[in-house]
Structures are given as structure tokens and as C-alpha cells.
Amino acid sequence: MLRRLWLLIFYVLLCAWILIPSAWAQTEARLTWLDNRFRVDPEIKQITFVVTREQPSQSVVLVAPDGRKYYADRHAKTMLWYTDKGMDIISITHPMAGPWQALGKVSANNGIRFISNVQLQAEPLPAQLYQTEVLKFSAQLTQNKQPLLLRDFLDRVQLTVVFYPLTSILSNESAPIEVGQFADDGQEYDEVAGDGIFTVALNVDVEPGKYRVEIASTNGVFKRAVEQTVLVYPAPITTSFVQSHQLLTSHSVNIEAKADQTLAGSLAAYLVVKQPQQKPRIIQRSSHRQQSHLVLTWPNDAQIGKAWWRGWAYVTDLLTQRELVFRLSQQNYAQVAADFSASLAQQQAKQRLIIQNEQQQRLLWVVVTNIVIIISVLVVLLIWRRKRAAQSDLIVPK
């Protein structure tokens, strides 16, 4: 009995050893498109072919089961065709069932791959956003509800976030505003490169108002979009810069958080400051308990030249407890040394005094001249009257 059991186990393992490689071979043949052909099942509603070509080569010719040929520049309205160096990406809606074929210099290594049932999944945006706010936002393409990780395809997908202003309750729209592009490169806000999760630092640099937000693919291969409606409010912080013109007085950036919108004591800031003939320096501050303002300062180092500062401000939303991040755009200013400024002021004062003296002298000369003229006229009139009076006193003899 035990011997028969061992024989049965051996037989099962032998069958598995024979059948499993065969199954893998069939699957691999389908995925690599044996002879550049593949059968599309009737259940498939939408499919995308990713064709890797050898170089140099032209775009492939796609042959449908009924013999019709389609080209990159001549194809059916139900097709979207993207061609790139060494690759064709072809998306077909309601493809004809049966064997399809790609004619061209198809790469023997990567061959032709297909994806279907592609969906776009995106995180919901907060219903209330703030002007100049920057937030981390992610989206992902899935295939059959699983993460899509085909790098050749993902590298050519461009996901964007577009704000469409809603100008009235009737949803009339004005010009769209693109506020961000997703990336899956492991840089900045993106956590892991190539994991299929696209991330964007969404910069809400739009005017306050109501918007329809569209997260969509825009590479021309297929259209996937997710829409939301959001309200953008004015930023709950205000920033002002006071430049110093004296050596012992520091430059300062004042940040004030609105007490009715932000959590007291949650304000923090980070500045990068670049002064003439110096490397950039970092200034960081956080508010104390119950405070809603910050003052960040740096000294006027008496160096003449161009300077700038930029940074970030962080605060917590009072209503939702959401952490808010605001970018403080770069502000340029010209720095003038204190002693030079004082000397310049003195020179300007002296110049003004000289101009005032010249004006007074001109005025005095005009007054004196007018007085001399008036006296001269009076003297002439007086002499003329005396002469006339003398002539009237003469007796003419008869």
C-alpha cells in the first residue's frame, strides 16, 4: 500500500514537471506574440498594444483579423496611436475578436505586449484648498484592478492636473489652468521610482473660487480622467518683507497666520537667504504656544549687490486639522551698505541745500532788479514832473 502511494506521488510530480513548463511556454508565447500575432478575445472592450521595435525602423503596420491594415498616420477613429523612437503604443476601443498581427522590425527581446482594462485611480482632493498651497497628491494606473508596472508604457504616460474655473452656478467655464504634472521618478514628493504610483507637488497657484479639477492622461494613447469639484480660499497667512538700510538693523520677514482659520502655535517657517558675496544661509523658526505670528531676521552685512530670499511656511488648518504647506516665492532686493547709504544721503542733502541757495539767490536778484527798476521809473517820473512844472511857470513876453 505504501509503495503504491509513493508511485502515485511520483506520477503526480512527473505530470506536473511535464505540464507546468508547457503552460509557462504557452503563457510566454502569448505575451511575446509568437510570430507577431495574438488573438483578441470577444470579451475585451479596450486594449492597448505596446510594440518595441529595433532601430532604425519605422512604425509597425497593424493587421486586423479581417485583413485591414492600419498605420500610425492612417488608422480607424476607434484607435489612438502614439509613436516614439523604438516604440509604438496603440490603443483600440472595441477591438475585433480574432488574430491580430504587427508587421515591422519588432524587437526579439521585448516583442509586443498588451494591456487592457486600464483604469486611473486618484486620491480625493480636499474639498477646501488654499491659494498658493502646495500639497502632495498621487494617482495610479491599474490593469484589472492591479498596479500597472509596464515601464515602457508608464515612461510615456503624462498625467496632469488641470483646474477649470467655474464662473457661475450654471457651470460656465473659462480658460483651464494646468497646476501640476505627475512623476514616477523617485524625486521630490515621489517616494519610489518605478512603483507605478505617480506623485505631484500640487501648487494651487490660482485665484480663489470654485473649480472643476481634472486628473487625466494626456499622451494621446488613451484618455483616462478623474474629476472633482473644489473650493479655493484665500491663503490663511500673510507675508511681508522689511528691508534694512542701516548697518545695525536686520532685514526681516514677518509671517502672520489668521487666528480664526489656523491652529495657534502651529506656525513654522523655513527661509533660504542669499546675500552678496556670501553662500546661501538657512533660517528656521517656529511659533510658541498660542502664537500666530513669526519674525525671521538676518543682518545687513554692509555688502553692496543683489540679494534674495525664498522659503516655505507651515501651519495647521483649524477646522480640518489638515497640515498646510505654502511656498514663499523668491523675492529679490538690492542691498546697499549702511555707510554708503549715509554718505549718499549726506551728498543728497548737500545737493538739495546748494539748489535751495541758488534758488534763493535767483529770487533775491529778481527782487533787487525789480526794486531798481521801480526806483528808476519813479525817479524818471519825478524829474519829468519837475521839468513840466518849471515850464508852466515861465512867462512868455508879448
CSV table of C-alpha atoms in Angstrom, one decimal:
chain,number,residue,atom,x,y,z
A,1,MET,CA,0.0,0.0,0.0
A,2,LEU,CA,2.8,2.4,0.9
A,3,ARG,CA,4.6,1.5,-2.3
A,4,ARG,CA,1.5,2.4,-4.4
A,5,LEU,CA,1.2,5.7,-2.5
A,6,TRP,CA,4.8,6.6,-3.4
A,7,LEU,CA,4.3,5.6,-7.0
A,8,LEU,CA,1.2,7.9,-7.1
A,9,ILE,CA,3.1,10.8,-5.7
A,10,PHE,CA,5.9,10.2,-8.2
A,11,TYR,CA,3.4,10.1,-11.1
A,12,VAL,CA,1.8,13.4,-10.0
A,13,LEU,CA,5.2,15.1,-9.7
A,14,LEU,CA,6.2,13.8,-13.1
A,15,CYS,CA,3.0,15.1,-14.7
A,16,ALA,CA,3.5,18.5,-13.0
A,17,TRP,CA,7.1,18.6,-14.3
A,18,ILE,CA,5.8,18.0,-17.8
A,19,LEU,CA,2.7,20.2,-17.8
A,20,ILE,CA,3.9,23.2,-15.9
A,21,PRO,CA,6.7,24.1,-18.3
A,22,SER,CA,4.2,23.6,-21.2
A,23,ALA,CA,1.8,26.0,-19.5
A,24,TRP,CA,4.6,28.6,-18.9
A,25,ALA,CA,5.6,28.2,-22.6
A,26,GLN,CA,2.1,28.9,-23.7
A,27,THR,CA,1.8,32.0,-21.5
A,28,GLU,CA,5.2,33.3,-22.6
A,29,ALA,CA,4.3,32.7,-26.2
A,30,ARG,CA,1.1,34.8,-25.8
A,31,LEU,CA,2.9,37.6,-24.0
A,32,THR,CA,5.8,37.8,-26.5
A,33,TRP,CA,3.5,37.5,-29.5
A,34,LEU,CA,4.7,34.3,-31.3
A,35,ASP,CA,5.2,35.3,-35.0
A,36,ASN,CA,4.0,38.8,-34.1
A,37,ARG,CA,0.4,37.5,-33.7
A,38,PHE,CA,-2.1,37.5,-30.9
A,39,ARG,CA,-5.7,36.6,-30.5
A,40,VAL,CA,-8.1,39.1,-29.0
A,41,ASP,CA,-11.0,37.6,-27.1
A,42,PRO,CA,-14.5,38.8,-27.7
A,43,GLU,CA,-14.9,39.9,-24.1
A,44,ILE,CA,-12.1,42.5,-24.4
A,45,LYS,CA,-13.7,46.0,-24.7
A,46,GLN,CA,-10.5,48.0,-24.9
A,47,ILE,CA,-6.9,47.0,-25.4
A,48,THR,CA,-3.5,48.7,-25.8
A,49,PHE,CA,-0.6,47.2,-27.7
A,50,VAL,CA,2.9,48.2,-26.7
A,51,VAL,CA,5.3,47.4,-29.6
A,52,THR,CA,9.0,47.6,-29.1
A,53,ARG,CA,10.9,48.0,-32.4
A,54,GLU,CA,14.5,47.5,-33.4
A,55,GLN,CA,16.5,50.6,-34.5
A,56,PRO,CA,16.4,52.1,-37.0
A,57,SER,CA,12.9,51.3,-38.0
A,58,GLN,CA,9.5,52.8,-39.0
A,59,SER,CA,6.2,52.4,-37.1
A,60,VAL,CA,4.7,49.0,-37.5
A,61,VAL,CA,1.7,48.1,-39.7
A,62,LEU,CA,-1.1,46.6,-37.7
A,63,VAL,CA,-3.2,44.0,-39.4
A,64,ALA,CA,-6.7,43.2,-38.1
A,65,PRO,CA,-8.3,39.8,-38.3
A,66,ASP,CA,-10.3,40.8,-41.4
A,67,GLY,CA,-7.1,41.8,-43.2
A,68,ARG,CA,-7.4,45.6,-42.9
A,69,LYS,CA,-4.1,47.4,-42.4
A,70,TYR,CA,-3.7,50.3,-40.1
A,71,TYR,CA,-0.8,52.8,-39.9
A,72,ALA,CA,0.5,55.4,-37.5
A,73,ASP,CA,-0.9,58.2,-39.7
A,74,ARG,CA,-3.8,56.3,-41.1
A,75,HIS,CA,-6.0,54.4,-38.7
A,76,ALA,CA,-9.6,54.0,-37.6
A,77,LYS,CA,-11.3,56.5,-35.4
A,78,THR,CA,-11.5,53.9,-32.6
A,79,MET,CA,-7.7,53.8,-32.5
A,80,LEU,CA,-5.2,56.1,-30.7
A,81,TRP,CA,-1.7,55.7,-32.0
A,82,TYR,CA,1.4,57.0,-30.2
A,83,THR,CA,4.8,56.5,-31.9
A,84,ASP,CA,8.2,57.2,-30.4
A,85,LYS,CA,11.8,56.3,-31.1
A,86,GLY,CA,11.8,52.5,-31.0
A,87,MET,CA,8.2,52.1,-29.8
A,88,ASP,CA,4.5,52.2,-30.9
A,89,ILE,CA,1.7,52.3,-28.4
A,90,ILE,CA,-1.7,51.6,-30.0
A,91,SER,CA,-5.0,51.8,-28.1
A,92,ILE,CA,-8.1,50.3,-29.6
A,93,THR,CA,-11.7,50.6,-28.4
A,94,HIS,CA,-14.0,47.6,-29.1
A,95,PRO,CA,-11.3,45.6,-31.0
A,96,MET,CA,-12.3,43.0,-33.5
A,97,ALA,CA,-12.1,39.5,-32.0
A,98,GLY,CA,-9.6,37.2,-33.6
A,99,PRO,CA,-5.8,37.1,-34.5
A,100,TRP,CA,-4.1,40.5,-34.9
A,101,GLN,CA,-0.6,40.9,-36.4
A,102,ALA,CA,2.1,43.6,-36.3
A,103,LEU,CA,4.4,43.9,-39.3
A,104,GLY,CA,7.7,45.6,-38.9
A,105,LYS,CA,11.1,45.3,-37.1
A,106,VAL,CA,9.6,44.1,-33.9
A,107,SER,CA,12.3,43.6,-31.2
A,108,ALA,CA,13.1,40.0,-30.5
A,109,ASN,CA,13.7,40.7,-26.8
A,110,ASN,CA,10.7,42.7,-25.7
A,111,GLY,CA,8.3,41.8,-28.6
A,112,ILE,CA,4.8,43.0,-28.3
A,113,ARG,CA,2.9,43.3,-25.1
A,114,PHE,CA,-0.7,44.3,-24.4
A,115,ILE,CA,-2.6,45.8,-21.6
A,116,SER,CA,-6.4,46.0,-21.1
A,117,ASN,CA,-8.9,47.3,-18.6
A,118,VAL,CA,-6.7,50.2,-17.7
A,119,GLN,CA,-8.2,52.5,-15.0
A,120,LEU,CA,-7.0,55.7,-13.3
A,121,GLN,CA,-7.2,55.9,-9.6
A,122,ALA,CA,-6.5,59.1,-7.8
A,123,GLU,CA,-6.7,60.3,-4.2
A,124,PRO,CA,-9.6,62.6,-3.4
A,125,LEU,CA,-8.5,66.2,-3.1
A,126,PRO,CA,-9.5,68.2,0.0
A,127,ALA,CA,-12.8,69.9,-0.7
A,128,GLN,CA,-11.3,73.1,0.6
A,129,LEU,CA,-8.0,74.3,-0.8
A,130,TYR,CA,-6.0,77.5,-0.2
A,131,GLN,CA,-4.4,79.8,-2.7
A,132,THR,CA,-0.6,79.2,-3.0
A,133,GLU,CA,-0.9,76.0,-1.1
A,134,VAL,CA,1.4,73.1,-2.1
A,135,LEU,CA,0.2,69.5,-1.3
A,136,LYS,CA,1.4,66.0,-2.1
A,137,PHE,CA,-1.1,64.3,-4.5
A,138,SER,CA,-0.8,60.8,-6.0
A,139,ALA,CA,-2.5,58.8,-8.8
A,140,GLN,CA,-2.0,55.3,-10.2
A,141,LEU,CA,-2.9,53.4,-13.4
A,142,THR,CA,-4.2,49.9,-12.8
A,143,GLN,CA,-4.8,46.9,-15.1
A,144,ASN,CA,-7.6,44.6,-14.0
A,145,LYS,CA,-7.5,46.3,-10.6
A,146,GLN,CA,-3.8,45.6,-10.2
A,147,PRO,CA,-1.0,48.1,-10.3
A,148,LEU,CA,0.3,48.6,-13.9
A,149,LEU,CA,4.1,48.3,-13.8
A,150,LEU,CA,5.0,48.2,-17.5
A,151,ARG,CA,7.8,50.7,-17.6
A,152,ASP,CA,7.9,51.1,-21.4
A,153,PHE,CA,4.3,52.2,-21.2
A,154,LEU,CA,4.5,54.2,-18.0
A,155,ASP,CA,7.5,56.2,-19.1
A,156,ARG,CA,5.4,57.6,-22.0
A,157,VAL,CA,2.3,58.4,-19.9
A,158,GLN,CA,1.9,62.0,-18.8
A,159,LEU,CA,-0.6,62.7,-16.1
A,160,THR,CA,-1.7,66.2,-15.5
A,161,VAL,CA,-3.9,68.1,-13.0
A,162,VAL,CA,-6.0,70.9,-14.6
A,163,PHE,CA,-8.2,73.4,-12.9
A,164,TYR,CA,-11.3,74.6,-14.8
A,165,PRO,CA,-12.7,77.7,-13.2
A,166,LEU,CA,-16.5,77.6,-12.7
A,167,THR,CA,-17.7,81.2,-13.2
A,168,SER,CA,-21.3,80.6,-12.3
A,169,ILE,CA,-23.7,78.2,-10.8
A,170,LEU,CA,-24.6,77.1,-14.4
A,171,SER,CA,-21.0,75.7,-14.7
A,172,ASN,CA,-19.9,78.0,-17.4
A,173,GLU,CA,-16.1,77.6,-17.6
A,174,SER,CA,-13.2,79.9,-18.6
A,175,ALA,CA,-9.7,79.1,-19.6
A,176,PRO,CA,-8.2,75.9,-17.9
A,177,ILE,CA,-5.2,76.2,-15.7
A,178,GLU,CA,-2.6,73.4,-15.5
A,179,VAL,CA,-1.2,73.3,-12.0
A,180,GLY,CA,0.9,70.1,-11.9
A,181,GLN,CA,2.3,67.1,-13.7
A,182,PHE,CA,2.8,63.7,-12.1
A,183,ALA,CA,6.1,61.9,-12.0
A,184,ASP,CA,7.2,58.4,-11.0
A,185,ASP,CA,10.9,59.1,-10.8
A,186,GLY,CA,11.6,59.0,-7.1
A,187,GLN,CA,12.3,62.7,-7.0
A,188,GLU,CA,10.9,65.4,-4.7
A,189,TYR,CA,7.5,64.2,-3.4
A,190,ASP,CA,7.5,60.8,-5.2
A,191,GLU,CA,8.6,58.1,-2.8
A,192,VAL,CA,9.7,55.2,-5.0
A,193,ALA,CA,10.8,55.3,-8.7
A,194,GLY,CA,9.1,52.9,-11.0
A,195,ASP,CA,6.4,51.6,-8.5
A,196,GLY,CA,3.6,52.8,-10.7
A,197,ILE,CA,2.4,55.5,-8.3
A,198,PHE,CA,2.6,58.9,-9.9
A,199,THR,CA,3.1,61.9,-7.5
A,200,VAL,CA,2.8,65.6,-8.0
A,201,ALA,CA,3.6,68.6,-5.8
A,202,LEU,CA,0.3,70.3,-6.5
A,203,ASN,CA,0.8,74.0,-6.5
A,204,VAL,CA,-2.6,75.7,-6.0
A,205,ASP,CA,-1.4,78.9,-7.6
A,206,VAL,CA,-4.9,80.1,-8.8
A,207,GLU,CA,-7.3,82.8,-7.8
A,208,PRO,CA,-9.8,82.0,-5.0
A,209,GLY,CA,-13.1,80.5,-6.4
A,210,LYS,CA,-14.8,77.3,-7.4
A,211,TYR,CA,-13.1,74.8,-9.8
A,212,ARG,CA,-13.6,71.6,-11.6
A,213,VAL,CA,-10.4,69.6,-11.2
A,214,GLU,CA,-9.5,67.0,-13.8
A,215,ILE,CA,-6.7,64.5,-13.3
A,216,ALA,CA,-6.1,62.9,-16.7
A,217,SER,CA,-3.6,61.2,-19.0
A,218,THR,CA,-2.6,63.4,-21.9
A,219,ASN,CA,-0.1,61.4,-24.1
A,220,GLY,CA,-2.6,60.8,-26.9
A,221,VAL,CA,-2.7,57.0,-26.5
A,222,PHE,CA,-5.8,56.7,-24.3
A,223,LYS,CA,-8.0,59.0,-22.2
A,224,ARG,CA,-8.4,58.3,-18.5
A,225,ALA,CA,-9.7,61.0,-16.2
A,226,VAL,CA,-11.0,61.6,-12.7
A,227,GLU,CA,-12.9,64.8,-11.9
A,228,GLN,CA,-13.6,66.6,-8.6
A,229,THR,CA,-15.1,69.9,-7.6
A,230,VAL,CA,-13.2,72.0,-5.1
A,231,LEU,CA,-13.3,75.5,-3.5
A,232,VAL,CA,-10.1,77.6,-3.3
A,233,TYR,CA,-10.0,80.1,-0.5
A,234,PRO,CA,-7.5,82.9,0.1
A,235,ALA,CA,-4.3,81.9,1.9
A,236,PRO,CA,-4.7,81.9,5.7
A,237,ILE,CA,-1.3,83.5,6.1
A,238,THR,CA,0.2,86.9,5.1
A,239,THR,CA,3.9,87.6,4.5
A,240,SER,CA,5.7,91.0,4.4
A,241,PHE,CA,9.4,91.9,4.0
A,242,VAL,CA,11.1,94.8,5.6
A,243,GLN,CA,14.4,95.7,4.1
A,244,SER,CA,17.1,97.4,6.3
A,245,HIS,CA,19.1,100.4,5.2
A,246,GLN,CA,21.2,100.7,8.3
A,247,LEU,CA,24.1,98.5,9.5
A,248,LEU,CA,22.8,97.7,12.9
A,249,THR,CA,19.2,96.9,11.7
A,250,SER,CA,18.4,93.5,10.4
A,251,HIS,CA,16.2,92.6,7.4
A,252,SER,CA,13.0,90.8,8.4
A,253,VAL,CA,10.3,88.6,7.1
A,254,ASN,CA,7.0,88.8,9.0
A,255,ILE,CA,4.5,85.9,8.7
A,256,GLU,CA,1.1,86.3,10.2
A,257,ALA,CA,-1.5,83.4,10.4
A,258,LYS,CA,-5.2,84.1,10.7
A,259,ALA,CA,-6.3,83.1,14.2
A,260,ASP,CA,-9.8,82.2,13.0
A,261,GLN,CA,-8.5,79.7,10.4
A,262,THR,CA,-5.3,78.2,11.8
A,263,LEU,CA,-4.3,76.4,15.0
A,264,ALA,CA,-2.5,78.7,17.4
A,265,GLY,CA,1.2,77.7,17.9
A,266,SER,CA,1.3,75.6,14.7
A,267,LEU,CA,3.1,78.2,12.5
A,268,ALA,CA,6.6,77.4,11.3
A,269,ALA,CA,8.8,78.7,8.5
A,270,TYR,CA,11.9,77.9,6.6
A,271,LEU,CA,13.9,80.5,4.6
A,272,VAL,CA,16.9,80.4,2.3
A,273,VAL,CA,18.7,83.8,2.2
A,274,LYS,CA,21.4,84.8,-0.3
A,275,GLN,CA,23.3,88.0,0.3
A,276,PRO,CA,26.1,89.5,-1.9
A,277,GLN,CA,29.4,87.7,-1.7
A,278,GLN,CA,28.1,85.0,0.6
A,279,LYS,CA,26.8,81.5,0.3
A,280,PRO,CA,23.0,80.9,0.9
A,281,ARG,CA,22.1,80.5,4.5
A,282,ILE,CA,19.1,78.8,6.1
A,283,ILE,CA,16.8,80.5,8.7
A,284,GLN,CA,14.2,78.4,10.5
A,285,ARG,CA,11.7,79.4,13.2
A,286,SER,CA,8.5,78.0,14.8
A,287,SER,CA,5.9,79.9,16.8
A,288,HIS,CA,5.5,79.4,20.6
A,289,ARG,CA,2.3,78.1,22.2
A,290,GLN,CA,-0.8,80.3,21.4
A,291,GLN,CA,1.2,82.5,19.0
A,292,SER,CA,0.1,83.1,15.4
A,293,HIS,CA,3.0,85.1,14.0
A,294,LEU,CA,6.7,84.7,13.3
A,295,VAL,CA,9.5,87.1,12.6
A,296,LEU,CA,12.6,85.8,10.8
A,297,THR,CA,15.6,88.1,10.6
A,298,TRP,CA,19.1,88.3,9.2
A,299,PRO,CA,21.7,91.1,9.5
A,300,ASN,CA,22.5,93.7,6.9
A,301,ASP,CA,26.2,92.8,6.3
A,302,ALA,CA,27.1,96.1,4.6
A,303,GLN,CA,27.9,94.3,1.3
A,304,ILE,CA,26.6,96.0,-1.8
A,305,GLY,CA,24.8,93.9,-4.5
A,306,LYS,CA,21.8,91.8,-5.5
A,307,ALA,CA,20.2,89.6,-2.8
A,308,TRP,CA,17.2,87.4,-2.5
A,309,TRP,CA,15.2,85.2,-0.2
A,310,ARG,CA,12.6,82.4,-0.6
A,311,GLY,CA,11.1,79.7,1.6
A,312,TRP,CA,8.2,77.7,3.0
A,313,ALA,CA,5.6,78.3,5.6
A,314,TYR,CA,3.7,75.5,7.6
A,315,VAL,CA,0.5,75.8,9.6
A,316,THR,CA,-2.4,73.6,10.7
A,317,ASP,CA,-5.9,74.2,9.5
A,318,LEU,CA,-8.2,74.9,12.5
A,319,LEU,CA,-11.3,73.3,11.1
A,320,THR,CA,-10.0,70.1,9.5
A,321,GLN,CA,-6.7,69.8,11.4
A,322,ARG,CA,-5.0,69.4,7.9
A,323,GLU,CA,-1.4,70.3,7.7
A,324,LEU,CA,-0.9,73.1,5.2
A,325,VAL,CA,2.2,74.0,3.3
A,326,PHE,CA,2.8,77.3,1.5
A,327,ARG,CA,5.6,78.2,-0.9
A,328,LEU,CA,7.1,81.7,-0.3
A,329,SER,CA,8.1,82.8,-3.7
A,330,GLN,CA,11.6,84.3,-4.3
A,331,GLN,CA,11.9,88.0,-3.6
A,332,ASN,CA,14.8,89.9,-4.9
A,333,TYR,CA,16.2,93.1,-3.5
A,334,ALA,CA,19.2,95.4,-3.8
A,335,GLN,CA,21.4,95.6,-0.7
A,336,VAL,CA,23.2,98.9,0.0
A,337,ALA,CA,25.9,99.3,2.7
A,338,ALA,CA,24.9,101.4,5.6
A,339,ASP,CA,27.9,103.8,5.5
A,340,PHE,CA,27.5,104.2,1.7
A,341,SER,CA,23.8,104.9,2.3
A,342,ALA,CA,24.6,107.6,4.9
A,343,SER,CA,27.2,109.2,2.7
A,344,LEU,CA,24.8,109.1,-0.2
A,345,ALA,CA,22.1,110.8,2.0
A,346,GLN,CA,24.6,113.5,3.0
A,347,GLN,CA,25.5,114.2,-0.5
A,348,GLN,CA,21.9,114.4,-1.5
A,349,ALA,CA,21.2,116.8,1.4
A,350,LYS,CA,24.2,119.0,0.4
A,351,GLN,CA,22.9,119.0,-3.2
A,352,ARG,CA,19.5,120.0,-2.0
A,353,LEU,CA,21.0,122.8,0.1
A,354,ILE,CA,23.0,124.1,-2.9
A,355,ILE,CA,19.9,124.1,-5.1
A,356,GLN,CA,17.9,125.9,-2.4
A,357,ASN,CA,20.7,128.6,-2.1
A,358,GLU,CA,20.8,129.0,-5.8
A,359,GLN,CA,17.0,129.4,-5.9
A,360,GLN,CA,17.2,132.0,-3.1
A,361,GLN,CA,19.9,133.9,-4.8
A,362,ARG,CA,17.9,134.0,-8.0
A,363,LEU,CA,14.8,135.1,-6.1
A,364,LEU,CA,16.9,137.9,-4.4
A,365,TRP,CA,18.3,139.0,-7.7
A,366,VAL,CA,14.8,139.2,-9.2
A,367,VAL,CA,13.6,141.2,-6.2
A,368,VAL,CA,16.5,143.6,-6.3
A,369,THR,CA,16.3,144.1,-10.0
A,370,ASN,CA,12.6,144.8,-9.7
A,371,ILE,CA,13.2,147.3,-6.9
A,372,VAL,CA,15.9,149.1,-9.0
A,373,ILE,CA,13.6,149.2,-12.0
A,374,ILE,CA,10.7,150.6,-9.9
A,375,ILE,CA,13.0,153.3,-8.3
A,376,SER,CA,14.4,154.2,-11.7
A,377,VAL,CA,10.9,154.6,-13.1
A,378,LEU,CA,9.9,156.7,-10.1
A,379,VAL,CA,13.0,159.0,-10.5
A,380,VAL,CA,12.3,159.5,-14.2
A,381,LEU,CA,8.7,160.3,-13.4
A,382,LEU,CA,9.7,162.8,-10.7
A,383,ILE,CA,12.3,164.6,-13.0
A,384,TRP,CA,9.7,164.7,-15.8
A,385,ARG,CA,7.1,166.3,-13.5
A,386,ARG,CA,9.6,168.9,-12.2
A,387,LYS,CA,10.6,169.9,-15.7
A,388,ARG,CA,7.0,170.3,-16.7
A,389,ALA,CA,6.2,172.3,-13.6
A,390,ALA,CA,9.2,174.6,-14.4
A,391,GLN,CA,8.0,175.1,-17.9
A,392,SER,CA,4.5,176.0,-16.8
A,393,ASP,CA,6.0,178.8,-14.5
A,394,LEU,CA,7.7,180.6,-17.4
A,395,ILE,CA,6.1,183.9,-18.6
A,396,VAL,CA,6.0,184.3,-22.3
A,397,PRO,CA,6.6,188.1,-23.4
A,398,LYS,CA,4.1,189.7,-25.7
